[in-house]
PDB file of C-alpha atoms and ligand atoms in Angstrom:
ATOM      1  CA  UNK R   1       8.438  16.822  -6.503  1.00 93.00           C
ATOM      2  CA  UNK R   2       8.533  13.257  -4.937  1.00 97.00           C
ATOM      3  CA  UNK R   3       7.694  10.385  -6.439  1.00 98.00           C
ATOM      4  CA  UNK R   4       6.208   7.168  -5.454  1.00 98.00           C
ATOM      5  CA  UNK R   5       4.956   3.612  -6.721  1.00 98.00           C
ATOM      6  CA  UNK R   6       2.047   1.908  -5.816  1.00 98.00           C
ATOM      7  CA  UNK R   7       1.695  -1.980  -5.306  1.00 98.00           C
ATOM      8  CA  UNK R   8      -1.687  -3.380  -5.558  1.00 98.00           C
ATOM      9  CA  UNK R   9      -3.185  -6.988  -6.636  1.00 98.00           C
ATOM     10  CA  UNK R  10      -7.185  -6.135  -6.663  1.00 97.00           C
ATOM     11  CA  UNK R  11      -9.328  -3.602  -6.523  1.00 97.00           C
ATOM     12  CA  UNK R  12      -7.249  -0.682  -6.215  1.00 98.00           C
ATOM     13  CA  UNK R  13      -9.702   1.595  -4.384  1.00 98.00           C
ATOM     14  CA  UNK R  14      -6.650   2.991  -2.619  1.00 98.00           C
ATOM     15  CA  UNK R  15      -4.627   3.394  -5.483  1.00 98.00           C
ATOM     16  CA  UNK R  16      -7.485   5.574  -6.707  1.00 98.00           C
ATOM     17  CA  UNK R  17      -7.737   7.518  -3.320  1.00 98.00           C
ATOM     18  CA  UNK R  18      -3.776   8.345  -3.642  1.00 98.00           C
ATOM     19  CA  UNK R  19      -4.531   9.370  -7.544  1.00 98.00           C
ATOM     20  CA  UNK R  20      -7.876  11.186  -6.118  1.00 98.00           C
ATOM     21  CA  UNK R  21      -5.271  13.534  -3.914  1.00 98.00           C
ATOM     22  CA  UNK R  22      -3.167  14.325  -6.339  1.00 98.00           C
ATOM     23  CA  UNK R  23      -5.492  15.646  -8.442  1.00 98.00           C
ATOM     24  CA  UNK R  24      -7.402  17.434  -5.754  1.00 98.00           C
ATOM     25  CA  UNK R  25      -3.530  18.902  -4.684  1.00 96.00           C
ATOM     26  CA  UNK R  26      -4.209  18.159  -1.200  1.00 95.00           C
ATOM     27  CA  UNK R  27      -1.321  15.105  -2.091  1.00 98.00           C
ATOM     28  CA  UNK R  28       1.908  16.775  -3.460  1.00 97.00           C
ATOM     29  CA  UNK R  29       3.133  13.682  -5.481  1.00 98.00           C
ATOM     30  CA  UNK R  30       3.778  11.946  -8.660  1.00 98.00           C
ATOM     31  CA  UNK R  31       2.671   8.526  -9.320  1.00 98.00           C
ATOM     32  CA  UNK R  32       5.153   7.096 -11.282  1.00 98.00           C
ATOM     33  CA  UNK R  33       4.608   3.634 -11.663  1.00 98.00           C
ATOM     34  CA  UNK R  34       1.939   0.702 -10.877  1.00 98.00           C
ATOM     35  CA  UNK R  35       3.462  -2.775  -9.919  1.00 98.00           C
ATOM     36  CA  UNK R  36       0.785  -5.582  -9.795  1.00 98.00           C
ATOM     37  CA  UNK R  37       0.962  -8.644  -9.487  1.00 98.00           C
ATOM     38  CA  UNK R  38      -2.100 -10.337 -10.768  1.00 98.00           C
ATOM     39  CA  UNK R  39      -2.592  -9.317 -14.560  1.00 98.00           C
ATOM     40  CA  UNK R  40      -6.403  -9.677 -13.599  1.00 98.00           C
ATOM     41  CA  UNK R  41      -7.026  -7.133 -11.900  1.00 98.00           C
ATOM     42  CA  UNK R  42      -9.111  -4.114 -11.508  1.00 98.00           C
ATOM     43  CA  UNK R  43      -6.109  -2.305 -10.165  1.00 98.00           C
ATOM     44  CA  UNK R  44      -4.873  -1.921 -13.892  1.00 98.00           C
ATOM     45  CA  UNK R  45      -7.981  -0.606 -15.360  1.00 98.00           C
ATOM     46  CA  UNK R  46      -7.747   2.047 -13.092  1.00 98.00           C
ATOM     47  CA  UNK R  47      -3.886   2.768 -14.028  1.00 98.00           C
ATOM     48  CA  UNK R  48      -4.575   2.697 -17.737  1.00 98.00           C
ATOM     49  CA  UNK R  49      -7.813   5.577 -17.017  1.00 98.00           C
ATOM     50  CA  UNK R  50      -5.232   7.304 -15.056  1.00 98.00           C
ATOM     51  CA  UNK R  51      -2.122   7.037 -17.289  1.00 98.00           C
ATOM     52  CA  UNK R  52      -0.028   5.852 -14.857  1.00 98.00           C
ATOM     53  CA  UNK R  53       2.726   3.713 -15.978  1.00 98.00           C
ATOM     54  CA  UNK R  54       2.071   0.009 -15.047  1.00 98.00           C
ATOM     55  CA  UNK R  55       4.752  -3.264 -14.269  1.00 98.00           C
ATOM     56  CA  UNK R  56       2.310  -5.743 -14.248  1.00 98.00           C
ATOM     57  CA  UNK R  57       3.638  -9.676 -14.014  1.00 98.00           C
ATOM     58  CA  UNK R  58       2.442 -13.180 -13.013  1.00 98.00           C
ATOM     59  CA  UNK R  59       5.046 -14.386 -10.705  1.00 98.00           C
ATOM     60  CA  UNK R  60       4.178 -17.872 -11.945  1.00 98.00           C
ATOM     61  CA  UNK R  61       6.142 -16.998 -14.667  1.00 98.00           C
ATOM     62  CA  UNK R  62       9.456 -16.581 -12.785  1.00 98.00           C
ATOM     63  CA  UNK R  63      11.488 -18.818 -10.932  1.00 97.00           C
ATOM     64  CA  UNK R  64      11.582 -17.434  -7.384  1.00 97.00           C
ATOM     65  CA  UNK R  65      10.762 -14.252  -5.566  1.00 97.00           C
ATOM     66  CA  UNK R  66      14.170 -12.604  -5.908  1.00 98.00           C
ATOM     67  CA  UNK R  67      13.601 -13.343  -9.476  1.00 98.00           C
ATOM     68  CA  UNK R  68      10.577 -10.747 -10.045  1.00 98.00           C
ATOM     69  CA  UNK R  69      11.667  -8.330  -7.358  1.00 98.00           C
ATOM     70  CA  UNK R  70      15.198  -8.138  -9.375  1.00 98.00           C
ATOM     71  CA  UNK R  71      13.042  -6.664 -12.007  1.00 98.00           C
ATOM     72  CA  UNK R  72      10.579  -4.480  -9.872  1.00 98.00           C
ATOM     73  CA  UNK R  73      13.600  -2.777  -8.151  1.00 98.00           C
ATOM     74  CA  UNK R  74      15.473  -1.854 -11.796  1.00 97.00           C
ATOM     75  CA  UNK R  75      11.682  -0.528 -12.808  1.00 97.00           C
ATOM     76  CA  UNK R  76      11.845   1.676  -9.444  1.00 97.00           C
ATOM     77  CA  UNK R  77      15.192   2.488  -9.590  1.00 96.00           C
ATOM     78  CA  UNK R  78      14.388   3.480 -13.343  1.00 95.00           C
ATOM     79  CA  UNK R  79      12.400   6.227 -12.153  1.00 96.00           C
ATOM     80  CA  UNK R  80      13.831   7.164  -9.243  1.00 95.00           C
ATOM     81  CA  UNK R  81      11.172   6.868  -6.736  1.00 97.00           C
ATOM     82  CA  UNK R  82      11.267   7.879  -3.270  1.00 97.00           C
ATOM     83  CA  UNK R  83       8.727   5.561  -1.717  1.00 98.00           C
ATOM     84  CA  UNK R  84       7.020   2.438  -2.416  1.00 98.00           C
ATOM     85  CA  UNK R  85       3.595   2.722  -1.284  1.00 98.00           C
ATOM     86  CA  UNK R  86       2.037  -0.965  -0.753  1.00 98.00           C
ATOM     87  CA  UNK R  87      -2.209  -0.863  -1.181  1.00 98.00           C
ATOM     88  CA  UNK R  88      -3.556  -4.358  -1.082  1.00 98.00           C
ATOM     89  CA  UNK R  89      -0.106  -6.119  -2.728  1.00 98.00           C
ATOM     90  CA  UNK R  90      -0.880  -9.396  -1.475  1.00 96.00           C
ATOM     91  CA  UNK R  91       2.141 -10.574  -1.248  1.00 96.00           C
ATOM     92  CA  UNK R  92       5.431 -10.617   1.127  1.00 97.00           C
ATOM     93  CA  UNK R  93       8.129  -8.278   0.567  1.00 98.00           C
ATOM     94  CA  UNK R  94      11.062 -10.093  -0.122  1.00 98.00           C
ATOM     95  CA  UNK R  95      14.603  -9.491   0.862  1.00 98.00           C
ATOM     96  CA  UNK R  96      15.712  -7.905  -2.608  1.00 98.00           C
ATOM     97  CA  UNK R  97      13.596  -4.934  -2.662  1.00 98.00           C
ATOM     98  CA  UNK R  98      13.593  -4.658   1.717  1.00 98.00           C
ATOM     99  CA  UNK R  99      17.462  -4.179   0.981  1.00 98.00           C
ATOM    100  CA  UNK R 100      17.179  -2.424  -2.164  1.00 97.00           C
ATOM    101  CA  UNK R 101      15.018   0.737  -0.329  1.00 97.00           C
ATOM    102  CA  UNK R 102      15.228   0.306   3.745  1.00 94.00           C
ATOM    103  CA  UNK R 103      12.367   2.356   4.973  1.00 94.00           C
ATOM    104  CA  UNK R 104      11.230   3.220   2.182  1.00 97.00           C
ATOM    105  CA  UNK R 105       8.137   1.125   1.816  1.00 98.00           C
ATOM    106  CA  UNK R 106       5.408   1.511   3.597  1.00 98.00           C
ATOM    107  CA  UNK R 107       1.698  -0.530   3.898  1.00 98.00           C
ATOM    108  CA  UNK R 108      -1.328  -0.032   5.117  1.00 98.00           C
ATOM    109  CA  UNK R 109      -4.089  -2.594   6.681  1.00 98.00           C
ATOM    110  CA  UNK R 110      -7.420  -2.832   7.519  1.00 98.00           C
ATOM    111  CA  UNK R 111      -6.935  -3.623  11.310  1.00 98.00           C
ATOM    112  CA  UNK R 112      -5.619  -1.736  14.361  1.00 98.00           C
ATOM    113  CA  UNK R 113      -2.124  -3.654  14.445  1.00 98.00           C
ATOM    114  CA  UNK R 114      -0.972  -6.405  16.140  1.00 98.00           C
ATOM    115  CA  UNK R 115      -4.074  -7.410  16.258  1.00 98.00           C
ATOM    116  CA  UNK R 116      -5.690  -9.517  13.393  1.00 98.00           C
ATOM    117  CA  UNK R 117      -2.720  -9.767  11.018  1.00 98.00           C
ATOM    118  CA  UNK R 118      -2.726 -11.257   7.616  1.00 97.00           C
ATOM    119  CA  UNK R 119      -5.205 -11.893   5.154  1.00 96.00           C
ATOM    120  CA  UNK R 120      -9.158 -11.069   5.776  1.00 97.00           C
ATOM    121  CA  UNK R 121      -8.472  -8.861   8.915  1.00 98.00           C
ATOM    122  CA  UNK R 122     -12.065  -7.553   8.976  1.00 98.00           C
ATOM    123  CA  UNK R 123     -13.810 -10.794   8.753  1.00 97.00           C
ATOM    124  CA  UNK R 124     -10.994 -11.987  11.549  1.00 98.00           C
ATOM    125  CA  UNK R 125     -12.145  -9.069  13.832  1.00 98.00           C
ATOM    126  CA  UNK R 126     -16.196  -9.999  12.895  1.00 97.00           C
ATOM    127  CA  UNK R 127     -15.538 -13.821  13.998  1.00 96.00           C
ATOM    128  CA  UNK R 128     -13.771 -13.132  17.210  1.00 97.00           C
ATOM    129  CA  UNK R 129     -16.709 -10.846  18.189  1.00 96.00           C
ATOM    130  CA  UNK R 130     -13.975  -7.535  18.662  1.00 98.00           C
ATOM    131  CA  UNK R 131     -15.395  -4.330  19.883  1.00 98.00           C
ATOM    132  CA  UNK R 132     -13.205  -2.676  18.156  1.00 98.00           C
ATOM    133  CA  UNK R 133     -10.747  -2.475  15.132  1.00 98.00           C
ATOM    134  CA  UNK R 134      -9.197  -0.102  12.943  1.00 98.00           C
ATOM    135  CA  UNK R 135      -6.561   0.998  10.411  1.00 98.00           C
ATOM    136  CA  UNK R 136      -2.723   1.093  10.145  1.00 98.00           C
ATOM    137  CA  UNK R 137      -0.201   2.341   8.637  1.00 98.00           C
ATOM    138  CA  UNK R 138       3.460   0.898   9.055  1.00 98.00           C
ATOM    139  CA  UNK R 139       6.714   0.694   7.324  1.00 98.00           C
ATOM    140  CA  UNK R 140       7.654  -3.032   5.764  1.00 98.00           C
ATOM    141  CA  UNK R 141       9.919  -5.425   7.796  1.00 97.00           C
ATOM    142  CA  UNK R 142      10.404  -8.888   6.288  1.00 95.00           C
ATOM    143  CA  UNK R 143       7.530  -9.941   9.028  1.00 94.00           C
ATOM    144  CA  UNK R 144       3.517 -10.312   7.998  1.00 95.00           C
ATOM    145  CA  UNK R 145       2.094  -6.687   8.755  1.00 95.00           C
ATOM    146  CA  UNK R 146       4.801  -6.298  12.035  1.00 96.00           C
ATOM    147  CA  UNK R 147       6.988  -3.659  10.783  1.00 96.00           C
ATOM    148  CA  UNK R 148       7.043  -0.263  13.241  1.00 97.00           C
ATOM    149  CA  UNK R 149       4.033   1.595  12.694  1.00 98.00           C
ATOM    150  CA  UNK R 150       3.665   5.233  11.134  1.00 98.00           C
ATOM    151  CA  UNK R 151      -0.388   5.733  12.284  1.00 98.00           C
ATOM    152  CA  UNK R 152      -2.892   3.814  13.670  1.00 98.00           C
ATOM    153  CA  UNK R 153      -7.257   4.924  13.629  1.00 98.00           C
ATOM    154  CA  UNK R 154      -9.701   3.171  15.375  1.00 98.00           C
ATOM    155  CA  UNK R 155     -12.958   2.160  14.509  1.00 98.00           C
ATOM    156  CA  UNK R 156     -15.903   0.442  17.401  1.00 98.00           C
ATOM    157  CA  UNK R 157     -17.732  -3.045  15.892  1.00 98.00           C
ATOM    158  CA  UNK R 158     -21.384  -2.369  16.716  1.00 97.00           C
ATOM    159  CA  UNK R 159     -23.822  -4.935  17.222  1.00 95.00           C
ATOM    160  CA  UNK R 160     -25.463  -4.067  13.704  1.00 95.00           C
ATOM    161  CA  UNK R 161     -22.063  -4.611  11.412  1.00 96.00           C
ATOM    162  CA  UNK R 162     -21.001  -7.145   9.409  1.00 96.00           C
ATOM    163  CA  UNK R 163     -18.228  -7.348   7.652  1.00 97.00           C
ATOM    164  CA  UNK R 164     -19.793  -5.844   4.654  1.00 97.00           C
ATOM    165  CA  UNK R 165     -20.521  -2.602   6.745  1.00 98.00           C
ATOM    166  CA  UNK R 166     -17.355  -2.781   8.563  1.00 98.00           C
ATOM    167  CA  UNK R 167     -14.876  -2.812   5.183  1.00 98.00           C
ATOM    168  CA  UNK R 168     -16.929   0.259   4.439  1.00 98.00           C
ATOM    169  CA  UNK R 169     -15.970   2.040   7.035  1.00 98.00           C
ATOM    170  CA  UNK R 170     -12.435   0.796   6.758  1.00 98.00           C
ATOM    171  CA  UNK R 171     -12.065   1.620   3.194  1.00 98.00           C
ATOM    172  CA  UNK R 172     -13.648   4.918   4.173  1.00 98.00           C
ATOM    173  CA  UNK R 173     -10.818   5.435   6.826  1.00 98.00           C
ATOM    174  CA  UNK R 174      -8.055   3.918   4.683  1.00 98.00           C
ATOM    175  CA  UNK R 175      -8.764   6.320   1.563  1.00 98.00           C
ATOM    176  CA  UNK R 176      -8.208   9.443   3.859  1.00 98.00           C
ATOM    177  CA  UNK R 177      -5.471   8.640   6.331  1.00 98.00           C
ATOM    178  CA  UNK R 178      -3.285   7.069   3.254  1.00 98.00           C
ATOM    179  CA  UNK R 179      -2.715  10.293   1.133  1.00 98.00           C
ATOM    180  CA  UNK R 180      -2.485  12.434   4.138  1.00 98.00           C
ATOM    181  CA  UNK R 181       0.476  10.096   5.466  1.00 98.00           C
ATOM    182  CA  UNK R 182       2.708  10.041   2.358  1.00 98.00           C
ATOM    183  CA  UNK R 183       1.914  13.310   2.729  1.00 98.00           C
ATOM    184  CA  UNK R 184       3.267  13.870   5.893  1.00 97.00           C
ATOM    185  CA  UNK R 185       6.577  10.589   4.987  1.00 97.00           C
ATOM    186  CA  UNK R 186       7.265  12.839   1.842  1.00 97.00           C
ATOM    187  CA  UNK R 187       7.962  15.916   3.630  1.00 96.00           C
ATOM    188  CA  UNK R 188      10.273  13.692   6.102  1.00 94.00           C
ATOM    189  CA  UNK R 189      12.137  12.674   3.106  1.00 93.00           C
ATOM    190  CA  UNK R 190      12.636  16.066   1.331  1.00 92.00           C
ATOM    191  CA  UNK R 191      13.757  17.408   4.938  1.00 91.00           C
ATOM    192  CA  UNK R 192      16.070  14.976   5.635  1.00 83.00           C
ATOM    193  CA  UNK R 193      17.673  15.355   1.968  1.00 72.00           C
ATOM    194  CA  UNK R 194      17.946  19.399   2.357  1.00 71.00           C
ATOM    195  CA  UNK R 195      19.623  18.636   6.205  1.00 64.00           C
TER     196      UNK R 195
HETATM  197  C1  GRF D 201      -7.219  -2.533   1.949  1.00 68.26           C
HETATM  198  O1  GRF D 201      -8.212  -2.777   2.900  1.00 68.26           O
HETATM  199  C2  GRF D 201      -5.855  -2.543   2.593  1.00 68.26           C
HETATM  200  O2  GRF D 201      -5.867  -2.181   3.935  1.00 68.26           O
HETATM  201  C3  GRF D 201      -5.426  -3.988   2.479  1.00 68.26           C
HETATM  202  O3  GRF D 201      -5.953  -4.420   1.255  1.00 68.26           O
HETATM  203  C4  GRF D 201      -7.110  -3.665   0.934  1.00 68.26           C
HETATM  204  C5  GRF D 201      -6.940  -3.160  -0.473  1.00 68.26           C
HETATM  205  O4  GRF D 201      -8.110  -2.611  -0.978  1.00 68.26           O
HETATM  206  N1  GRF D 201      -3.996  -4.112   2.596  1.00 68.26           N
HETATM  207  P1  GRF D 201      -8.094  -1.840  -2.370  1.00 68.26           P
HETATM  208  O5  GRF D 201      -7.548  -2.789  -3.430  1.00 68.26           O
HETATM  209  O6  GRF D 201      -7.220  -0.629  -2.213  1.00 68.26           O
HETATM  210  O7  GRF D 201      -9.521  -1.489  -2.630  1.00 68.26           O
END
């Protein structure tokens, strides 16, 4: 069976849709570990319910970037995981893990890419009056949400939404087209090791 981490610095609502597919065996995967970055957050409540594993650090607490993602990549390597699975890490990817696994991390954002990039996509869409946005799923380049993209959903702004509505929606697109990608990327990956 394939195994994957999880990034995530909030919430974790997607973590818990990945988790949710597992255990519903539509998602033929192990979670192996949880890397967050923000010892706050929800995130690891929901790991700790779960039982997955969790590296959880402040990156205050290190001297640079290459620093911390020295350690992630001996926790993944650890385990042998074949994807890194990015849910709301809110943070750049740094070259130390991008060379450490080339495409094998993957991220997905609330927003139908390249448009709206960065942090609060949905409220970005909202203030420049869009008529439409959406969801996407891409691999991880050193770039801000620009690496090549894996799938893309769309979703129409109505007059009524605000942003409140519209993350709804998002989330609700988000926690079904996530599982059934890695889904699909696993497969790729156990096909291209039996070739
Ligand atoms: C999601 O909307 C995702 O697209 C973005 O961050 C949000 C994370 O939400 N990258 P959650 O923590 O999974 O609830």
């Amino acid at each position: 069976m394939k195994k994957i981490a999880i990034f995530a610095s909030g919430s974790g609502s997607n973590y818990q849709a990945i988790i949710d597919s597992v255990k519903a065996g539509v998602l033929e995967t192990s979670v192996e570990l949880l890397v967050c970055d923000n010892l706050n957050a929800f995130v690891l409540e929901r790991a700790k319910q779960e039982n997955t594993p969790s590296f959880a650090f402040d990156p205050k607490e290190y001297r640079s970037k290459a620093d911390f993602e020295k350690q992630i990549a001996a926790e993944i390597k650890n385990r042998d995981i074949d994807l890194i699975v990015l849910a709301g890490y809110m943070r750049l990817i740094g070259p130390v893990l991008l060379q450490e696994f080339p495409n094998r991390i993957i991220n997905i954002h609330p927003s139908f890419l390249p448009a709206f990039p960065g942090k609060d996509a949905i409220g970005q869409a909202v203030k420049a009056g869009a008529k439409m946005t959406g969801v996407t799923i891409h691999y991880v380049d050193e770039g801000m949400d620009t690496g090549p993209i894996i799938a893309q959903e769309t979703l129409p702004i109505l007059e009524i939404d605000t942003e409140d509505t519209l993350a709804k929606k998002i989330h609700e697109i988000e926690h079904r087209l996530y599982p059934e990608m890695i889904q699909v990327l696993l497969q790729q990956i156990s096909a291209k090791i039996r070739r």
